[in-house]
Coordinates of C-alpha atoms in Angstrom, one line a residue:
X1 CA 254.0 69.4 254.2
X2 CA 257.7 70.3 253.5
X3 CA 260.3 70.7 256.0
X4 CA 261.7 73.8 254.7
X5 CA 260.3 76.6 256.2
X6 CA 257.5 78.7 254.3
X7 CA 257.4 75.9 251.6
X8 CA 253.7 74.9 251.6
X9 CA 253.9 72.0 249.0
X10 CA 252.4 68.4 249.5
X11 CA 254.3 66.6 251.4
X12 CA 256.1 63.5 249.5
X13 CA 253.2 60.8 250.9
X14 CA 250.6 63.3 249.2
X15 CA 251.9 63.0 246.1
X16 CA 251.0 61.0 242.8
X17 CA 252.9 58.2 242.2
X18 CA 252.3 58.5 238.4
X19 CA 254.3 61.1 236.6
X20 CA 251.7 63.6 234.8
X21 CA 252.6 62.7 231.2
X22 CA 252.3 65.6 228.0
X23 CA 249.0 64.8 227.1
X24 CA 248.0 65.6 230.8
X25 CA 249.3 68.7 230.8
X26 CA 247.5 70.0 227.7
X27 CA 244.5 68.6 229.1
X28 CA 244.8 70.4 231.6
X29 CA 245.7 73.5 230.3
X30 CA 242.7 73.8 227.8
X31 CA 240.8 73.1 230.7
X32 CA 242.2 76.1 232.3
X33 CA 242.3 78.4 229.0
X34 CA 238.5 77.4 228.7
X35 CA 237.8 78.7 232.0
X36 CA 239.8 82.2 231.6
X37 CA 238.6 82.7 228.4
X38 CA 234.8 83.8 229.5
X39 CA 236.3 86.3 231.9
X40 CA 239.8 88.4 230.3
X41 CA 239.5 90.7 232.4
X42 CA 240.1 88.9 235.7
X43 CA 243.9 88.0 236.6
X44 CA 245.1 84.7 237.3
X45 CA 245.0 84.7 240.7
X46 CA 241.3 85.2 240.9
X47 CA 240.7 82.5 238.9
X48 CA 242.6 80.6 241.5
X49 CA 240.6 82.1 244.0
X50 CA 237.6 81.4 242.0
X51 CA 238.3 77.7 242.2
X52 CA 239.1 78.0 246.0
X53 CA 235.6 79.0 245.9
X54 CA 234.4 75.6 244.6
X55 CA 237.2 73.6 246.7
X56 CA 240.2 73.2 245.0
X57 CA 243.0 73.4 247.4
X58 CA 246.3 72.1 247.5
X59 CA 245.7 68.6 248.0
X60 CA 242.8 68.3 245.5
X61 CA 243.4 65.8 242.8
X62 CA 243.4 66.6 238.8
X63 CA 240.1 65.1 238.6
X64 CA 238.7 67.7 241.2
X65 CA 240.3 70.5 239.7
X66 CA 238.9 69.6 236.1
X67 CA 235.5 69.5 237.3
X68 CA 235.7 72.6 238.9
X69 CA 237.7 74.3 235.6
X70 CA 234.6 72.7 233.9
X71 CA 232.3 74.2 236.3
X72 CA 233.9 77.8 235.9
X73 CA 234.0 77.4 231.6
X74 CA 230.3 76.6 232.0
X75 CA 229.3 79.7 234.7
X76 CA 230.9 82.0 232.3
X77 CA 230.9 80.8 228.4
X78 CA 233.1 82.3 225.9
X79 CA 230.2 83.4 224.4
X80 CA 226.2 84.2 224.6
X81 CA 225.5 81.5 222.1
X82 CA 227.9 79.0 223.6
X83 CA 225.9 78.9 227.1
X84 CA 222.5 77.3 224.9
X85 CA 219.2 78.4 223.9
X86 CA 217.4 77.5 227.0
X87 CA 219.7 79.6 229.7
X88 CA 219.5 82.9 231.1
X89 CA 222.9 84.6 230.5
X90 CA 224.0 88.1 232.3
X91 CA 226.5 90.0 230.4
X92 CA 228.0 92.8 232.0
X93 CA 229.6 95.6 229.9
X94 CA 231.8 98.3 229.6
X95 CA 232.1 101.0 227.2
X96 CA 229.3 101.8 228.3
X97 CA 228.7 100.2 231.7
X98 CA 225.5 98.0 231.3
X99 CA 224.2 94.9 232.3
X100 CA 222.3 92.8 229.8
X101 CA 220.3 90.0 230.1
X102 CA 219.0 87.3 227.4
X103 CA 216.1 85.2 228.9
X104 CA 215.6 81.7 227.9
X105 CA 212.2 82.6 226.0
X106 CA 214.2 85.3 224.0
X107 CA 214.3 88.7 225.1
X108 CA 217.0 91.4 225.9
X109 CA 216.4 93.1 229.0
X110 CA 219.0 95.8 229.7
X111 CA 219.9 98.1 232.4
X112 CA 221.9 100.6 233.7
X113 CA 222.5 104.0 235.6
X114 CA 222.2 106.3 232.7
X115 CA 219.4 104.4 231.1
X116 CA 216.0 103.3 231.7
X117 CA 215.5 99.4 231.4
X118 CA 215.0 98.2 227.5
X119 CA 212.9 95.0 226.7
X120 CA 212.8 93.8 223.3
X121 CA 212.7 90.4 221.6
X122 CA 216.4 89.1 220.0
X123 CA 216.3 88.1 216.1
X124 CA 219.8 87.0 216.9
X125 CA 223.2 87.6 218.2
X126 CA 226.0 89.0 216.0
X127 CA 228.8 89.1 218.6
X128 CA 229.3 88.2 222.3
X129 CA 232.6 87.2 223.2
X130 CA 234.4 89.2 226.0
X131 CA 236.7 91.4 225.1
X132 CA 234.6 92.3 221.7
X133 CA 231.6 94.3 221.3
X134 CA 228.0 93.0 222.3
X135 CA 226.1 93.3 218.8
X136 CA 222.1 92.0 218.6
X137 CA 219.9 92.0 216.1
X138 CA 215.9 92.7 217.1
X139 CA 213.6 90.8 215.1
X140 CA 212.8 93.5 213.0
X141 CA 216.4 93.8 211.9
X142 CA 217.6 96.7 213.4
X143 CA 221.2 96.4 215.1
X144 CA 222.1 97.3 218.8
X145 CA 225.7 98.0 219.7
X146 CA 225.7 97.0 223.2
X147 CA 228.9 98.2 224.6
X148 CA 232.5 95.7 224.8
X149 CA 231.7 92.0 227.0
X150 CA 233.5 91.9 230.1
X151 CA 232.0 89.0 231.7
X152 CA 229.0 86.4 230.7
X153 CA 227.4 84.3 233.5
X154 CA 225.0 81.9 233.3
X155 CA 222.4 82.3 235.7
X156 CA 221.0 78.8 236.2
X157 CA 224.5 77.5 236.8
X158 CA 225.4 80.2 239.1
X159 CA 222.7 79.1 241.5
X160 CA 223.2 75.1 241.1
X161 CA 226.7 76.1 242.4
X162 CA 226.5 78.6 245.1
X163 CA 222.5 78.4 246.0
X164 CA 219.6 80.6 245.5
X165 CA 217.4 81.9 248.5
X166 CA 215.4 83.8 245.7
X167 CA 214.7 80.7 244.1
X168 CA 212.5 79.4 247.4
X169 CA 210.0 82.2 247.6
X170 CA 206.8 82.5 246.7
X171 CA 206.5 78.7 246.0
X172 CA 209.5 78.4 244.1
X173 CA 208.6 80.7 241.0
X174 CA 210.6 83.0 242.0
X175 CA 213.4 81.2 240.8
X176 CA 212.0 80.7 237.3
X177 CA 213.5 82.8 234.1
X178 CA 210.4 82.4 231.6
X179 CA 208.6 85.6 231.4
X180 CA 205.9 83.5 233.9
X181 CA 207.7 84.5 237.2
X182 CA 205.2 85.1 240.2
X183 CA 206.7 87.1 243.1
X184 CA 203.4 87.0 245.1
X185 CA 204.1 87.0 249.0
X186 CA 208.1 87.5 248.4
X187 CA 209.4 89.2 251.1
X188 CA 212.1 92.0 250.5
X189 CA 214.6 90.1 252.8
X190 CA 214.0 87.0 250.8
X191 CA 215.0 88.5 247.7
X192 CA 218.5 88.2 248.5
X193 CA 220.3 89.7 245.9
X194 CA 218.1 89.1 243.1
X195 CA 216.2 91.4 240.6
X196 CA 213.6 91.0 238.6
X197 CA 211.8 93.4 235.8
X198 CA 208.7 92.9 234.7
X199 CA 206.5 95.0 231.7
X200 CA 202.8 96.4 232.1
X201 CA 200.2 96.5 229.9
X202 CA 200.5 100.6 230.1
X203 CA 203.8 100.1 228.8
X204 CA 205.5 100.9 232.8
X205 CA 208.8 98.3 233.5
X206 CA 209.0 97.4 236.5
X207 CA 212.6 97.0 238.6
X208 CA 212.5 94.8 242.0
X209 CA 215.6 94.7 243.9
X210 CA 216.4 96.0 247.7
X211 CA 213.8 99.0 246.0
X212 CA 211.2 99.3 243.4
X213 CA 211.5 101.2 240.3
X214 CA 208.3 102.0 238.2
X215 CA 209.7 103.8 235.1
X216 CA 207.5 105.2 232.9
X217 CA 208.3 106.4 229.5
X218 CA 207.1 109.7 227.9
X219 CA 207.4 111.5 224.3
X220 CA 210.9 113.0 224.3
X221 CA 211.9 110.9 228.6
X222 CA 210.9 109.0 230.8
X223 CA 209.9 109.5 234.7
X224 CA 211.1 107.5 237.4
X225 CA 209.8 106.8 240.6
X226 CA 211.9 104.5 243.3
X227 CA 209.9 102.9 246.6
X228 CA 213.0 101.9 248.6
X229 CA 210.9 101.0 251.6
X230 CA 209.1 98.2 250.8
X231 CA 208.4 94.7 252.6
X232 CA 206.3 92.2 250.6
X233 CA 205.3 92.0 247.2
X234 CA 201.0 91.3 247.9
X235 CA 200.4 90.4 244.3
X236 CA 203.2 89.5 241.2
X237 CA 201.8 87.3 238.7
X238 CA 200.5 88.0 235.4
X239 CA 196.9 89.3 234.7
X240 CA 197.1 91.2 237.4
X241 CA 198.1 94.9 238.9
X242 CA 201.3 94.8 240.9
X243 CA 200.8 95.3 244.7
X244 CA 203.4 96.0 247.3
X245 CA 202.9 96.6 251.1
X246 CA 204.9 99.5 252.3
X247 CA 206.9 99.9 255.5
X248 CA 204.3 101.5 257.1
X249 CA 201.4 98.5 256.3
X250 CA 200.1 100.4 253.7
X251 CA 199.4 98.7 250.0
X252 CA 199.9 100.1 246.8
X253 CA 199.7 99.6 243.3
X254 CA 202.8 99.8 241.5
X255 CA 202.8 101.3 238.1
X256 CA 199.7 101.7 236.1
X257 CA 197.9 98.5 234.2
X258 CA 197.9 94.8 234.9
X259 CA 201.5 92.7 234.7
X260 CA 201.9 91.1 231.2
X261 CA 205.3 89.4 231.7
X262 CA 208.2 89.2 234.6
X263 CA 211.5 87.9 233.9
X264 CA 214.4 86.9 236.6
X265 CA 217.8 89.1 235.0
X266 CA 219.8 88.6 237.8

């Protein structure tokens, strides 16, 4: 460290004994730019605290740093397309407030407080990049305005880099983001901080999360119903009737009709 007071550079032995030349620096700083760009709305300083998060500190060396810049520009892409076909990506909106998920096998699955959860399949997607407006064609052409991108994450690559409890229950399926996932015999502490939404054959979706949603759409609104007291899911896999156990040791079917898909959106 320095000698003068409240300085907390390297000290002179820590330092690089090659001088940083210019094509460093705009390596460097397209590194950087890269990593900001997926997320305008957050301030410098958090992306420095971001890359705390991952272990950049004072003495790290350039190489370190890159990775982790890397590591941030791949967690949250510039755009939905950017991220690659095979990735789960959240995008969380404003404008309205929503958060919207694209699966890896294709769907849109979005959510919010004013709205009950939407599942349809994407044709493609017009516009993604934050700060812009979400725009995605269905397959049968129709467009959905989506509200303006604040943030994209990548799902997979948040939980290579900061773990996934979620991921280890109920044999590991739990962790999956096909429309396959099996949450039979996940506990509700387990979950973490996970959610999953799956669709019946009755048409019923499906919300699990620290509670259980079973919406169920009617003509002209739909009707909600919230278990918030739950402690095991008995049965989650497809072909069958969902089945949770209650506080109280009681089991219960969840919705009406047998589970035709499940996908992990956050």
């Amino acid at each position: 460290m320095s000698d003068v007071p409240g300085d907390s550079s390297p000290a002179p032995s820590a330092l690089s004994t090659t001088p940083a030349g210019p094509d460093h620096f705009l390596e460097m700083t397209e590194l950087l730019r890269a990593a900001w760009e997926g997320q305008p709305f957050v301030s410098l300083p958090q992306v420095w605290a971001q890359l705390a998060g991952l272990g950049v500190g004072s003495l790290s060396s350039d190489a370190e740093l890159s990775l982790a810049l890397t590591h941030l520009s791949e967690l949250h892409p510039c755009s939905a397309t950017a991220a690659g076909a095979d990735a789960t990506v959240l995008v969380e909106t404003c404008e309205p407030v929503r958060r919207v998920t694209f699966t890896a096998d294709g769907m849109l699955i979005a959510r919010s407080g004013q709205m009950q959860p939407v599942v349809w399949p994407v044709g493609r997607v017009l516009s993604s990049r934050p700060g812009g407006e979400l725009a995605v064609e269905d397959r049968s052409g129709f467009v959905h305005s989506l509200g303006r991108v604040v943030r994209m994450t990548v799902l997979e690559k948040q939980w290579e880099l900061f773990g996934d409890t979620a991921g280890d229950t109920a044999g590991g399926t739990a962790g999956g983001t096909s429309s396959a996932v099996d949450l039979s015999g996940c506990s509700r502490s387990a979950l973490g901080g996970a959610v999953f939404v799956g669709v019946l054959d009755s048409g019923d979706v499906v919300v699990c999360d620290r509670a259980i949603q079973v919406v169920t759409a009617q003509r002209r609104s739909a009707s909600v119903e919230v278990l918030r007291g739950w402690q095991r899911v008995v049965a989650g896999r497809c072909g069958e009737p969902v089945v949770v156990r209650l506080a109280g040791g009681e089991d219960r079917q969840v919705g009406a009709g047998v589970l035709t898909a499940m996908w992990r959106v956050e």
